[in-house]
Coordinates of C-alpha atoms and ligand atoms in Angstrom, one line a residue:
X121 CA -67.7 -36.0 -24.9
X122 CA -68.5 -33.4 -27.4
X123 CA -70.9 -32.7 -30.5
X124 CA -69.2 -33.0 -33.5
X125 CA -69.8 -30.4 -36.3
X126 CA -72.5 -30.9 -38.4
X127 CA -73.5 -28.0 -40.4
X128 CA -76.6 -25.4 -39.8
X129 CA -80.0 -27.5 -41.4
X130 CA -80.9 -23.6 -41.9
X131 CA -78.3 -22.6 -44.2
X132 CA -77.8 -25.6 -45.7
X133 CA -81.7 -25.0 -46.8
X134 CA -80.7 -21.6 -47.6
X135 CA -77.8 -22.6 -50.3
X136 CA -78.8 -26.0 -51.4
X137 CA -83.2 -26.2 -51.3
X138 CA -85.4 -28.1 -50.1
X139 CA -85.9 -30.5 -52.4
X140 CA -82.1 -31.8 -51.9
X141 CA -81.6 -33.8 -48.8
X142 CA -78.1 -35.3 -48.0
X143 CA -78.6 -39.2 -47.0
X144 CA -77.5 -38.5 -43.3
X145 CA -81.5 -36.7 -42.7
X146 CA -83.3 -39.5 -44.7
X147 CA -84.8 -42.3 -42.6
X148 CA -87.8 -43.7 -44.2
X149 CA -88.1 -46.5 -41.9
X150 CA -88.7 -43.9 -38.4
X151 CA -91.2 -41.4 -40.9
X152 CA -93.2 -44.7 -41.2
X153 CA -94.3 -45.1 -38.4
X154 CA -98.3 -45.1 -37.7
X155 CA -99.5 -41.1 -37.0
X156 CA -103.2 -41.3 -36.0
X157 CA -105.5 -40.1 -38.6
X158 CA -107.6 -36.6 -37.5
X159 CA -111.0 -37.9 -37.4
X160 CA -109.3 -40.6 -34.7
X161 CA -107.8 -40.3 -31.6
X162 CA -108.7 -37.6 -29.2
X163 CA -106.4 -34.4 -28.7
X164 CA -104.3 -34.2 -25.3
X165 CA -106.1 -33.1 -22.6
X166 CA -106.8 -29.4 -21.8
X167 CA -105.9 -28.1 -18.6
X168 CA -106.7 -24.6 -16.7
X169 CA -103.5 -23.2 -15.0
X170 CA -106.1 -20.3 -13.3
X171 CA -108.7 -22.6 -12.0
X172 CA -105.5 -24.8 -10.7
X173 CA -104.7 -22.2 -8.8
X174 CA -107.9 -21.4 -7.2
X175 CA -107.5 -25.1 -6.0
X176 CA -110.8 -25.9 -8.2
X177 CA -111.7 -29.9 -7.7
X178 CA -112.2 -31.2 -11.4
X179 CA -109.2 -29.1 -12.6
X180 CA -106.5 -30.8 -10.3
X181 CA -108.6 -33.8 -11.8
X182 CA -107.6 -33.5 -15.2
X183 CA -104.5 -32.8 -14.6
X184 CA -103.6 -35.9 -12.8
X185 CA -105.2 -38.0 -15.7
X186 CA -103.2 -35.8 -17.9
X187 CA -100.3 -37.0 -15.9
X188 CA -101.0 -40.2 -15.6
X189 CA -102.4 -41.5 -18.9
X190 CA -100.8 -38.7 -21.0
X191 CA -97.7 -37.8 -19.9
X192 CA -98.6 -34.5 -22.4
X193 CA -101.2 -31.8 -21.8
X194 CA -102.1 -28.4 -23.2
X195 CA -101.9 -25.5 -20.3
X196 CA -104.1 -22.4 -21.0
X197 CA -104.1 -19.6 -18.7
X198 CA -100.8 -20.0 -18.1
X199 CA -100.1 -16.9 -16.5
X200 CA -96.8 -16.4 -18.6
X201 CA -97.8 -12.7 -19.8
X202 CA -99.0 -12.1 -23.3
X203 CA -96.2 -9.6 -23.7
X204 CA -93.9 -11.7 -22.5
X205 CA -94.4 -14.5 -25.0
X206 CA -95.0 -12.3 -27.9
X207 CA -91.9 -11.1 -27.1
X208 CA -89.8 -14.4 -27.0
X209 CA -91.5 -15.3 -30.1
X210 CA -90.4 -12.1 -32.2
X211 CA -87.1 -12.5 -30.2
X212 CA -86.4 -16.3 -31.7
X213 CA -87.8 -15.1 -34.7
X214 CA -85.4 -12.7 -35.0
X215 CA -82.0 -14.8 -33.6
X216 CA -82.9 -17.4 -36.7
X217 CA -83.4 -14.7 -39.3
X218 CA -79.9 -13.4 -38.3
X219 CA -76.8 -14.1 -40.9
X220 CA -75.3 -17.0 -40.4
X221 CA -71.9 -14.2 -39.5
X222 CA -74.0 -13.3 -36.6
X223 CA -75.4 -16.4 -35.1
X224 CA -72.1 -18.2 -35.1
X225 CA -70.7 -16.0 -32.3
X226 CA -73.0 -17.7 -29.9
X227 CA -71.8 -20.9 -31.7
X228 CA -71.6 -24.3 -29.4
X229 CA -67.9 -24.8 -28.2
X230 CA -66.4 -28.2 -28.6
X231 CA -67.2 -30.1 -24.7
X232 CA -70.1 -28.1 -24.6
X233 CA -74.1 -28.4 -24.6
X234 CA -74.6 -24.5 -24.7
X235 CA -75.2 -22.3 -27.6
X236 CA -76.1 -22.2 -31.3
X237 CA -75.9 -25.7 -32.7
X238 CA -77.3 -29.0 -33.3
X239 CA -78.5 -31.5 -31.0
X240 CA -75.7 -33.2 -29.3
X241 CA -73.6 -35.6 -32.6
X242 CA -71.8 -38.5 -31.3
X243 CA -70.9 -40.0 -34.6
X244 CA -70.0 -39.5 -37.9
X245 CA -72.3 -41.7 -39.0
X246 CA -75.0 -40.9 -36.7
X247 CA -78.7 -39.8 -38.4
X248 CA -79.1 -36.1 -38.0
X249 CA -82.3 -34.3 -36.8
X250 CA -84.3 -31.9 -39.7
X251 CA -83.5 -28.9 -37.0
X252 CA -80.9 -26.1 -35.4
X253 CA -81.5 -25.2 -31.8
X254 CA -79.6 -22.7 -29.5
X255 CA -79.5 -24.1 -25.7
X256 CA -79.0 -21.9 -22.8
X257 CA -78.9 -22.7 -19.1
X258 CA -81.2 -19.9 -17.2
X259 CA -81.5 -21.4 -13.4
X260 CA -79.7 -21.0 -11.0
X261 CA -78.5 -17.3 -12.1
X262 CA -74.7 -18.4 -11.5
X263 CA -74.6 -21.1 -14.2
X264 CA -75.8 -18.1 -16.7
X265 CA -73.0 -18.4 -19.3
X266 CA -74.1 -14.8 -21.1
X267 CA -71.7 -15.6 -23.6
X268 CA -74.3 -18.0 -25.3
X269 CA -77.1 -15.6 -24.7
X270 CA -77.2 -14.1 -27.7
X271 CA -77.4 -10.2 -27.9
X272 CA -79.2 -10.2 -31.2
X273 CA -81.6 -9.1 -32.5
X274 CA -82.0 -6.4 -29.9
X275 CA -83.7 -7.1 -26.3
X276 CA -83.2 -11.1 -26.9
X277 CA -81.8 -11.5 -23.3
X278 CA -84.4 -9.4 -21.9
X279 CA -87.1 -11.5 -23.4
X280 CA -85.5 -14.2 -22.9
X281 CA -84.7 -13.5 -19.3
X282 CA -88.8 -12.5 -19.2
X283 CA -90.1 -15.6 -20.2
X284 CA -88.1 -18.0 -18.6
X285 CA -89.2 -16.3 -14.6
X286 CA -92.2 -16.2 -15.4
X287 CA -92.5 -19.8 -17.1
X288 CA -90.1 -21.1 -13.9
X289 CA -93.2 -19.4 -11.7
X290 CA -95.7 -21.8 -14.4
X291 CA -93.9 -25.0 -13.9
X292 CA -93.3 -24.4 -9.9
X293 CA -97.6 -24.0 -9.8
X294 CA -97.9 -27.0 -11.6
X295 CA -95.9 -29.0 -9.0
X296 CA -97.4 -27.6 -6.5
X297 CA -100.7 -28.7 -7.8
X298 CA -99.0 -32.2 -8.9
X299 CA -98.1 -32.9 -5.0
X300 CA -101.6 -31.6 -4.1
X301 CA -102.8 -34.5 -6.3
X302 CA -99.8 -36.9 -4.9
X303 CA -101.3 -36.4 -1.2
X304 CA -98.0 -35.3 -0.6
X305 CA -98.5 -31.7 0.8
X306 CA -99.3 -32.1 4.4
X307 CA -100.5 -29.5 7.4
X308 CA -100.6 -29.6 10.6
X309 CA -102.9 -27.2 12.5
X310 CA -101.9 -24.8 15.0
X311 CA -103.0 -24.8 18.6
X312 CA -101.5 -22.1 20.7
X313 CA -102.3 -18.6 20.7
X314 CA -100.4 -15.7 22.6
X315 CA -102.2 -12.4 23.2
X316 CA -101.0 -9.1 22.3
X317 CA -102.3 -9.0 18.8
X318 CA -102.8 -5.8 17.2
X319 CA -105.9 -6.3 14.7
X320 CA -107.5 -8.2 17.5
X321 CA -106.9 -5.7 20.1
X322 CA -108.4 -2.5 17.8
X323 CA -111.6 -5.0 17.1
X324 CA -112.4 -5.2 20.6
X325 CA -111.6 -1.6 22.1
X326 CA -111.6 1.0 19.1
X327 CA -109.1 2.9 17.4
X328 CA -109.3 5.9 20.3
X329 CA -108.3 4.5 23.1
X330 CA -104.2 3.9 22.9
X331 CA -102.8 1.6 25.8
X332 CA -100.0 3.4 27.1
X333 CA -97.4 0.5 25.7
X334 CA -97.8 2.0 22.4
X335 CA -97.6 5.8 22.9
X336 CA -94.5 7.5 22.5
X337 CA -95.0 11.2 21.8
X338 CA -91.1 11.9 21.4
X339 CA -90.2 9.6 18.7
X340 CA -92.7 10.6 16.8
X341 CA -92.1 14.0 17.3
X342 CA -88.9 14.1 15.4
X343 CA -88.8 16.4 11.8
X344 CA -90.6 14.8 8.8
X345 CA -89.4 16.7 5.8
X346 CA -91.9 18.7 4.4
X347 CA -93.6 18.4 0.9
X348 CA -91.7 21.1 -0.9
X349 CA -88.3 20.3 0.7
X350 CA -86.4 17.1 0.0
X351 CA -86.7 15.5 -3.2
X352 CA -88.2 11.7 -4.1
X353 CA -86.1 8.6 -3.5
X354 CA -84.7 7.6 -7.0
X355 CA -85.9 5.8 -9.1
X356 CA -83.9 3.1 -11.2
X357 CA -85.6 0.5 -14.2
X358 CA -84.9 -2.7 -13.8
X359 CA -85.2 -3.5 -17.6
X360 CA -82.8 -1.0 -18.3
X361 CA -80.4 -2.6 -16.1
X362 CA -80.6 -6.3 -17.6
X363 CA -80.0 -4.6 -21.0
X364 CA -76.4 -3.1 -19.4
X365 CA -77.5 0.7 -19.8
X366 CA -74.4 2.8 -18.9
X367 CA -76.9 5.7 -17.3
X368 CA -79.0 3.4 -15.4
X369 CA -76.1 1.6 -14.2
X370 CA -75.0 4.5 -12.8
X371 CA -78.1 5.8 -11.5
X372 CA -78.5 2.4 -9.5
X373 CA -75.0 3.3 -8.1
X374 CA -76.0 6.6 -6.7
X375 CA -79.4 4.8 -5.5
X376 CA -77.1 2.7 -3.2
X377 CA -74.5 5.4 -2.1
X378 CA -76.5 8.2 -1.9
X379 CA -80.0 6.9 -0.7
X380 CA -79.8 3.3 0.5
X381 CA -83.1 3.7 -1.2
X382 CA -84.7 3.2 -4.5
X383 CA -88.1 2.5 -6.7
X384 CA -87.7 -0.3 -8.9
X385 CA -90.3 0.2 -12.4
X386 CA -90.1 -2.4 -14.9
X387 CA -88.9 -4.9 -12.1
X388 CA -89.8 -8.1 -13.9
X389 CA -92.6 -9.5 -11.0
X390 CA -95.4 -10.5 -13.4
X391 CA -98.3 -8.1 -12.3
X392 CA -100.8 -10.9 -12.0
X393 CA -98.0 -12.2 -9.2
X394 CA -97.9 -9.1 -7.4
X395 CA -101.9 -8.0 -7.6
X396 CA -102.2 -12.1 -6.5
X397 CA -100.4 -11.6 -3.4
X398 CA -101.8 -8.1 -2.6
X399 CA -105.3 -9.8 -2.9
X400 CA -103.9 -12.8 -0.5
X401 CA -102.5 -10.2 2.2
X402 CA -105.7 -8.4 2.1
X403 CA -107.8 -11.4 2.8
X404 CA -105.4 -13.0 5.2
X405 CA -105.5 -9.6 7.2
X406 CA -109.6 -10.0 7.0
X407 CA -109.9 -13.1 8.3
X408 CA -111.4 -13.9 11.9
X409 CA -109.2 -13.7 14.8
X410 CA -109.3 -17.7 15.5
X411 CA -108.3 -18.6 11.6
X412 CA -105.2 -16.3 12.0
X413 CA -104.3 -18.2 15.1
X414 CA -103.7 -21.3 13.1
X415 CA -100.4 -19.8 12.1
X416 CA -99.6 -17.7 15.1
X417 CA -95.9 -17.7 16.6
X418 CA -94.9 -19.9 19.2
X419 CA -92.6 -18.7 22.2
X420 CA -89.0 -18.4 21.2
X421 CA -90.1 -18.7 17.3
X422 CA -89.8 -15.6 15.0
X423 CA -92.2 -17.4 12.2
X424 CA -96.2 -17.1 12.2
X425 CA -98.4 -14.0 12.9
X426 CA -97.7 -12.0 15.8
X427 CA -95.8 -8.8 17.0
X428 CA -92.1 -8.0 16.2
X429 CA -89.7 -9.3 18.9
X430 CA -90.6 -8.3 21.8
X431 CA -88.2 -9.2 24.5
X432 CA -89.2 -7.4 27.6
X433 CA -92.2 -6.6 29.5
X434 CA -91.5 -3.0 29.8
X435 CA -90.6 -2.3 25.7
X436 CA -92.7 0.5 24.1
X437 CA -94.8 -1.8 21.2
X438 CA -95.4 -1.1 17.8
X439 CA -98.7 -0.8 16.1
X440 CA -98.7 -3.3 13.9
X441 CA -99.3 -7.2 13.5
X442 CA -97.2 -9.5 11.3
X443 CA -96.9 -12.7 9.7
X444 CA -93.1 -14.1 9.4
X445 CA -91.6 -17.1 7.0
X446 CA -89.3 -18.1 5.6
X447 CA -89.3 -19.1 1.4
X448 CA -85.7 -19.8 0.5
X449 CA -83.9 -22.2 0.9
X450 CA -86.2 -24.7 0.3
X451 CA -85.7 -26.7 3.2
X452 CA -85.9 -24.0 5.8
X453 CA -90.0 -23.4 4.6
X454 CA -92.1 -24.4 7.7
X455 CA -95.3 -25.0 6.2
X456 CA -96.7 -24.8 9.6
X457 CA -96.7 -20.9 9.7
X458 CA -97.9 -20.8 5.8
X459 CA -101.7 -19.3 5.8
X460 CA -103.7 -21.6 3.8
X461 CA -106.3 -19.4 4.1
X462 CA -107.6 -17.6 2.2
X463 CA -107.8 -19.9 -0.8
X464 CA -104.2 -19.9 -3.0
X465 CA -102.3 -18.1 -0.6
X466 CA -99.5 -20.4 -0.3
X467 CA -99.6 -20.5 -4.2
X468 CA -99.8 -16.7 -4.6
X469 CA -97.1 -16.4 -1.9
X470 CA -94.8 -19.1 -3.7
X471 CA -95.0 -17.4 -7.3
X472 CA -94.8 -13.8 -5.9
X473 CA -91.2 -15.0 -3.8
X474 CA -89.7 -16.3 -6.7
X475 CA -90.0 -13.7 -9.0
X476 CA -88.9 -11.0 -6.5
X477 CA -86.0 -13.4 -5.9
X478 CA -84.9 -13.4 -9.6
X479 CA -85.1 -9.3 -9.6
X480 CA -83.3 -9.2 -5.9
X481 CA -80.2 -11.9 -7.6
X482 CA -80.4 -9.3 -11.1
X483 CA -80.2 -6.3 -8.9
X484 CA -77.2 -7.7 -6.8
X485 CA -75.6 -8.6 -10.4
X486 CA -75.9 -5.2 -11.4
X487 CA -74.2 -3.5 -8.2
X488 CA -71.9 -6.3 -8.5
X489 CA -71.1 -4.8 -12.0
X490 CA -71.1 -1.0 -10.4
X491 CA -69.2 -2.3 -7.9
X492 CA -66.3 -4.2 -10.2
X493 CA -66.9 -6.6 -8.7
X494 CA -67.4 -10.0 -10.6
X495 CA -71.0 -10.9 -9.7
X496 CA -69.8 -14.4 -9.0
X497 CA -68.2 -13.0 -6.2
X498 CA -71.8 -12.2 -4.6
X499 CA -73.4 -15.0 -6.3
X500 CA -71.7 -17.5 -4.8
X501 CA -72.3 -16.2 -1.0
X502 CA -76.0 -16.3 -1.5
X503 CA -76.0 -20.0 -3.3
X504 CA -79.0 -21.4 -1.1
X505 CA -79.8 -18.0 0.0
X506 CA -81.9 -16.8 2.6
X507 CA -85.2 -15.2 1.5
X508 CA -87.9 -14.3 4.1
X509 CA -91.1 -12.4 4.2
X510 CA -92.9 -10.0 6.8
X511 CA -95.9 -9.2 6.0
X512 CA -97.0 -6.1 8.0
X513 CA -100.3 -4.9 8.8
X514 CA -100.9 -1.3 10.7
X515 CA -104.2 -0.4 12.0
X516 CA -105.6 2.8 12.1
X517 CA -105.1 4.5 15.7
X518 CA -106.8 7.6 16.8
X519 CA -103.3 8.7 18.5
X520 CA -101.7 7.9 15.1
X521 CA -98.9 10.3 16.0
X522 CA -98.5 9.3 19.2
X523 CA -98.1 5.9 17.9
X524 CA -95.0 3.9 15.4
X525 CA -95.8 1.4 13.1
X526 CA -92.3 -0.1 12.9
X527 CA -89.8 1.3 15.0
X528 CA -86.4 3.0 13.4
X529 CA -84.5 0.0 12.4
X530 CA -82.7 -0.8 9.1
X531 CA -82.7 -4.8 7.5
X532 CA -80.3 -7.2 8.5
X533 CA -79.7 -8.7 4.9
X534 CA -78.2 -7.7 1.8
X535 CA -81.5 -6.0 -0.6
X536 CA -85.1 -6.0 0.6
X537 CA -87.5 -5.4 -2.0
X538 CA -91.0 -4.0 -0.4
X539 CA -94.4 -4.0 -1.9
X540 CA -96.5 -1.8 -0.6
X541 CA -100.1 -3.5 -0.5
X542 CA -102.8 -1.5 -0.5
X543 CA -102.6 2.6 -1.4
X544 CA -102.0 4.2 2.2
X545 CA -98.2 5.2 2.6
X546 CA -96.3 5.5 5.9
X547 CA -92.7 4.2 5.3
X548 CA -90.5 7.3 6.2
X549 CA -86.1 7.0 6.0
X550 CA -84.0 9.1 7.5
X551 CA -82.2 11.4 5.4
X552 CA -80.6 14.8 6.6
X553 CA -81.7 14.7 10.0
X554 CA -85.4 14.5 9.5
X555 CA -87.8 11.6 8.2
X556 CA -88.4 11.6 4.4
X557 CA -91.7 10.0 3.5
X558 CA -91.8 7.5 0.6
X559 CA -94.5 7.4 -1.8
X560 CA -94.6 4.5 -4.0
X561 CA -95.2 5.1 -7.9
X562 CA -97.8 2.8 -9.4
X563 CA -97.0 -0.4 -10.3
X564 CA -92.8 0.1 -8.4
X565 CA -91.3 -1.9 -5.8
X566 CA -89.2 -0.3 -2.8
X567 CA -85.4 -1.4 -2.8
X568 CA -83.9 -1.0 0.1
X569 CA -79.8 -1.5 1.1
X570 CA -79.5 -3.8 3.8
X571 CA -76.7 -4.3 6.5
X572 CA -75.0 -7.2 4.9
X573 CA -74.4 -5.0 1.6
X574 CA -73.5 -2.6 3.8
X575 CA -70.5 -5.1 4.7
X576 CA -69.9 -6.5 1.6
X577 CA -69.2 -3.1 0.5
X578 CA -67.0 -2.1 3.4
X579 CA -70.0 1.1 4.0
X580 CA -69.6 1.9 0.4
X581 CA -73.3 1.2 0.2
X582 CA -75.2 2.3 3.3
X583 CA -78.4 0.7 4.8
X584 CA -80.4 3.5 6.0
X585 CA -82.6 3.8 9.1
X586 CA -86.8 3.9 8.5
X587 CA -89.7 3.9 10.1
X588 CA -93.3 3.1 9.7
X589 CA -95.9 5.8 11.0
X590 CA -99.8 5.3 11.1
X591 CA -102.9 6.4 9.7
X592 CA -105.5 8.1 11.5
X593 CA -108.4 6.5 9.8
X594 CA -107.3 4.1 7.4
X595 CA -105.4 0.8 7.7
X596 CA -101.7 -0.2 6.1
X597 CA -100.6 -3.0 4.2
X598 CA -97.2 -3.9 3.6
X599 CA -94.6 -7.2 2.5
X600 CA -91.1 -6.7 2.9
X601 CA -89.1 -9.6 0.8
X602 CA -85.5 -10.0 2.7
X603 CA -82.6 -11.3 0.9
X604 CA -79.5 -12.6 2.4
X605 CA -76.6 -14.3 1.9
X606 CA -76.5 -18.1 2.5
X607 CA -76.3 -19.3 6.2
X608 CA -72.9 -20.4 5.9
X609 CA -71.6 -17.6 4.1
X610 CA -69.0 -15.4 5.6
X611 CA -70.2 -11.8 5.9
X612 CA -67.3 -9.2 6.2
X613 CA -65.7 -6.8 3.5
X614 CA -64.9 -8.6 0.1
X615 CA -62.0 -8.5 -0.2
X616 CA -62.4 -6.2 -3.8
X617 CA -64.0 -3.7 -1.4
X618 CA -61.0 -3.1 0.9
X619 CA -57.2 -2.1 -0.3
X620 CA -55.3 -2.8 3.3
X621 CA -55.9 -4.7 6.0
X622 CA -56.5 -1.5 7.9
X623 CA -59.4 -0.1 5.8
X624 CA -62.0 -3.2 6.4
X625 CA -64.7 -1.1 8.9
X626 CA -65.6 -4.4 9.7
X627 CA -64.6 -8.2 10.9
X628 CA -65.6 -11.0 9.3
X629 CA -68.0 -13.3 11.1
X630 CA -70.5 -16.4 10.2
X631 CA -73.9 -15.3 8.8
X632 CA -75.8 -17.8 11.1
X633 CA -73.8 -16.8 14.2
X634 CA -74.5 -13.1 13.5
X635 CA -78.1 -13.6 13.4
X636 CA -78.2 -16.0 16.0
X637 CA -76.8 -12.5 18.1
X638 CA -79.4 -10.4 16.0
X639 CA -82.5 -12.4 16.8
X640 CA -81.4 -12.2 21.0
X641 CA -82.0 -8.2 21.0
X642 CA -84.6 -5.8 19.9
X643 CA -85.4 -3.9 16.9
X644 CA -83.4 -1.0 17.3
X645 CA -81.2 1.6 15.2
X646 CA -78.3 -0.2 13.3
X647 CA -77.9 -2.8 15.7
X648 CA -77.0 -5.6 13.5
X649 CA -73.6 -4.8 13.4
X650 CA -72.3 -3.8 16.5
X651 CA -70.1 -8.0 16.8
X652 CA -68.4 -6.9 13.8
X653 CA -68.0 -3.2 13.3
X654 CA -64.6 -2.4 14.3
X655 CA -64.1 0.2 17.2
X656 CA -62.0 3.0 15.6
X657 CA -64.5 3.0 13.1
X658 CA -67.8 2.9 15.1
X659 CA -70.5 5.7 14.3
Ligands
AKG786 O1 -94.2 -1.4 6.0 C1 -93.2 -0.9 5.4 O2 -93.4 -0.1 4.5 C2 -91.8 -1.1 5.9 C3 -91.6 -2.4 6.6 C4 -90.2 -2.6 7.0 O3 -89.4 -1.8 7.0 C5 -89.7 -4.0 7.3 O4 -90.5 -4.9 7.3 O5 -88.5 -4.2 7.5
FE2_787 FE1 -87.3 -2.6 7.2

C-alpha cells in the first residue's frame, strides 16, 4: 500500500506559522500523557562503546541492564568519527534548508517507503506526525536506490555514505558485546600443532642460520627496478570516486588496465579500525608460541596460523608465518581459528573486515561504472560474497636475499585490498620485466586486481604477479583482505565484456569448483586459471 500525500510540515510552517495548526496535528489527548518531571526519574543509562570493546567487566554490565530494564541507552565513545558526524549533521542541515524545488526531486514515489516525505499515511483521516523525514535504504549496497539519495547540498552522499559504515561498524560491536552478555558466543580450544612454523623456528635458531628449504638464490636474483627508474603505482581517492569525479574515474581505470595495482587515500576505513587491527596483528604476532597454537591449522584445512600450502615434501618454503579466515559470508566464519588473544582481536578484526568490505563493493561499483557495466551486474555475483583475510608475518633472515617472503603468485579473487601493518615494505609486482617495489603512502591501502576481475573483464583488467622479499634486520607485517564473488556465482566473461562468442579468453566455470582446483596446487605464477583459460588464448 502506499503513503498518501500529505503536505511538507516544513513548508507549511514556512507559509502559514506556527501559531496555525490544521486539526489533523492536534491531539490533546496523546500530549497529555504523564512526562516525568526533571528533579524525578533518573536519565537512561550511560554506556562506554571503548571500554565495551576492551571486553571491560562492569561495562558489558551496564549495558545488559540497559538492555534489559531500558530498552534505551546513551553510547559515548562510539567510535563513529567526529568528522564523520559533523559532517552528516551539516549535510541534513543543509538537505532541509534546501527549496522546497529542490528537495522534491528526491520526493517519496507512490508504493514507496524511500525518499523525501512523511511517515507512511494510510488514511485520510489519519493524525499526522509534527515532522518531514527522508528514508534511504544503505545495506546491502545493491538495494542502494541513489535516486533518493539526495545530491544536495554538496557531498550529502558522501557523508551520508561516511556515517552509515562507520555507524553499521557501532551497531555490529554492540551485538557482539550483546551475545557476549547472552552467553551465546562460544569457543572451543585448539589442540593440535604441526611444526614448521616460521616465528617459532627464528626464536630458537637465529636469524643467520637459513635451512636450505628456504634458500633460493635464483629467484631472488631476478631485476628489482631501481629507485630512479620506474615510477610509483598510482594512486586513486576513494572519496573522489563516491562523489562520481570524471578524472578519478578515469585514473581508477588506468589503475586497473595499466597496473593491476593501486593506493587507495581517503578509502573510508575509520582510522581507529585500521590502527585497531594493526595493534591486534602486532600483538597476535607477539604472543608465545603455545597461545598461537590455539588457532593453528589442522591437516587438509587452509584456516588458522601456519605456512602457505605446502603440498610436497620437497617444495622450496617461504619465510613467513600466517593466520587464515574467513569473515564473509557469515556463516562460513569458523570461530575456531579466530585469535581471541590478544584482548579485542576478534572485535578489531570484525570492524576492520567490514569497512574494507564497503570500500572493496564501492571500488567494484566504480570499475563497474568505468567498465559500462551496470554495477548490478557485479553486485549481484558477489551477493554473500566471499571475504577472507591472511595475515602475514615475515621475520627478519640474515640471508634475506637468498630468502622469499611470498612466492610470485597473483590473488585468486576479484579486489584485494592490503594494509600494510607496521612501516617495513617488501611487497614488489612485476612490471616490465623486473620487480617494482611498493611503498605505501601514510595512511593508504594497497588495491590489487585479482584473477576473477581479470575474468569478469575478459583480461581487460589484469591481475599482476608479486612477491614479498625480506628484511635483513627488521620484521614485516602485513593483512591482505580478499574479495570474491559468491560461491555459487559463475565466473567467466560478462557477457558486456565480450562482443562474439569467439572473443571470451575464457570459459565459464562454478566459483566453488574453481577453487576447490585452486586449493589442490601450490602457490605459483597465474595458476588460478589454467581450467578456464582457453588454449588459443593461453600466455
Ligand atoms: O605482504 C604483502 O605485502 C603481500 C601479501 C600478499 O600478496 C597476499 O597475501 O596475497
Ligand atoms: Fe597476494
Amino acid at each position: 500500500m502506499a503513503s498518501l500525500p500529505v503536505p511538507s510540515v516544513q513548508a507549511m510552517v514556512a507559509a502559514i506559522g506556527i501559531d496555525h495548526v490544521p486539526p489533523r496535528y492536534l491531539r490533546p489527548t496523546d500530549a497529555d500523557e504523564p512526562v516525568a518531571s526533571d528533579g524525578g526519574e533518573a536519565e537512561i543509562p550511560v554506556v562506554d562503546f571503548w571500554r565495551l570493546q576492551l571486553g571491560d567487566g562492569d561495562e558489558l554490565a551496564r549495558l545488559h541492564i540497559a538492555c534489559q530494564d531500558w530498552g534505551f541507552f546513551q553510547l559515548v565513545n562510539h567510535n563513529v568519527p567526529e568528522d564523520v558526524v559533523e559532517g552528516m549533521k551539516a549535510s541534513i542541515k543543509g538537505f532541509f534548508e534546501l527549496p522546497a524545488e529542490t528537495k522534491k526531486q528526491v520526493v517519496q514515489e507512490p508504493g514507496q517507503l524511500e525518499g523525501y516525505g512523511q511517515l507512511f499515511v494510510v488514511s485520510e483521516d489519519q493524525k499526522l506526525d509534527w515532522a518531514d523525514i527522508l528514508y534511504v535504504k544503505t545495506q546491502p549496497l545493491q538495494d542502494r536506490n541513489l535516486r533518493f539519495w539526495p545530491d544536495q547540498p554538496a557531498g550529502f552522499r558522501m557523508a551520508l555514505d561516511r556515517y552509515c559504515a562507520a555507524v553499521k561498524i557501532t551497531a555490529d560491536g554492540l551485538l557482539a558485546a550483546m551475545a557476549t552478555n547472552l552467553g551465546v558466543e562460544s569457543e572451543v580450544i585448539a589442540e593440535r600443532w604441526v611444526g614448521g612454523v616460521q616465528s617459532a623456528m627464528v626464536a630458537a635458531i637465529g636469524i643467520d642460520h637459513v635451512p636450505p628449504r628456504y634458500l633460493r638464490p635464483t629467484d631472488a636474483d631476478e631485476p628489482v627496478a631501481s629507485d630512479g627508474g620506474e615510477a610509483e603505482i598510482p594512486v586513486v581517492d576513494f572519496w573522489r570516486l563516491q562523489l562520481g569525479d570524471g578524472d578519478e574515474l578515469a585514473r581508477l581505470h588506468i589503475a586497473c588496465q595499466d597496473w593491476g595495482f593501486f593506493q587507495l587515500v581517503n578509502h573510508n576505513v575509520p582510522e581507529d579500525v585500521v590502527e585497531g587491527m594493526k595493534a591486534s596483528i602486532k600483538g597476535f604476532f607477539e604472543l608465545p608460541a603455545e597461545t598461537k597454537k590455539q588457532v593453528v591449522q589442522e591437516p587438509g584445512q587452509l584456516e588458522g596460523y601456519g605456512q602457505l600450502f605446502v603440498v610436497s615434501e620437497d617444495q622450496k618454503l617461504d619465510w613467513a608465518d600466517i593466520l587464515y579466515v574467513k569473515t564473509q559470508p557469515l556463516q562460513d566464519r569458523n570461530l575456531r581459528f579466530w585469535p581471541d588473544q590478544p584482548a579485542g582481536f576478534r572485535m578489531a578484526l570484525d570492524r576492520y573486515c567490514a569497512a574494507v568490505k564497503i570500500t572493496a563493493d564501492g571500488l567494484l561499483a566504480a570499475m563497474a561504472t568505468n567498465l559500462g557495466v551496470e554495477p548490478e551486474v557485479i553486485a549481484e555475483r558477489c551477493v554473500g560474497g566471499v571475504q577472507s583475510v591472511r595475515v602475514q608475518y615475515y621475520p627478519p633472515c640474515g640471508q634475506a636475499d637468498k630468502v622469499v617472503g611470498i612466492s610470485p603468485h597473483s590473488d585468486a579473487d576479484l579486489v584485494t585490498i592490503l594494509l600494510q601493518a607496521n612501516e617495513v615494505d617488501g611487497l614488489q609486482i612485476r612490471r616490465g620485466g623486473a620487480w617494482l617495489p611498493v611503498r605505501p603512502l601514510e595512511g593508504a591501502l594497497i588495491v590489487n586486481v585479482g584473477d576473477i576481475l581479470q575474468v569478469f573483464t575478459n583480461g581487460r583488467y589484469k591481475s599482476v604477479e608479486h612477491r614479498v622479499v625480506v628484511d635483513g634486520k627488521k620484521e614485516r607485517l602485513s593483512m591482505a583482505t580478499f574479495h570474491s564473488p559468491s560461491k555459487n556465482a559463475i565466473v567467466g566473461p560478462l557477457s558486456e565484456m565480450v562482443e562474439h562468442e569467439d572473443d571470451a579468453a575464457y570459459t565459464s566455470m562454478n566459483h566453488d569448483e574453481l577453487l576447490k582446483l585452486f586449493f589442490a596446487k601450490k602457490l605459483e605464477g597465474k595458476n588460478f586459471l589454467n581450467p578456464i583459460k582457453k588454449l588459443k588464448n593461453s600466455g
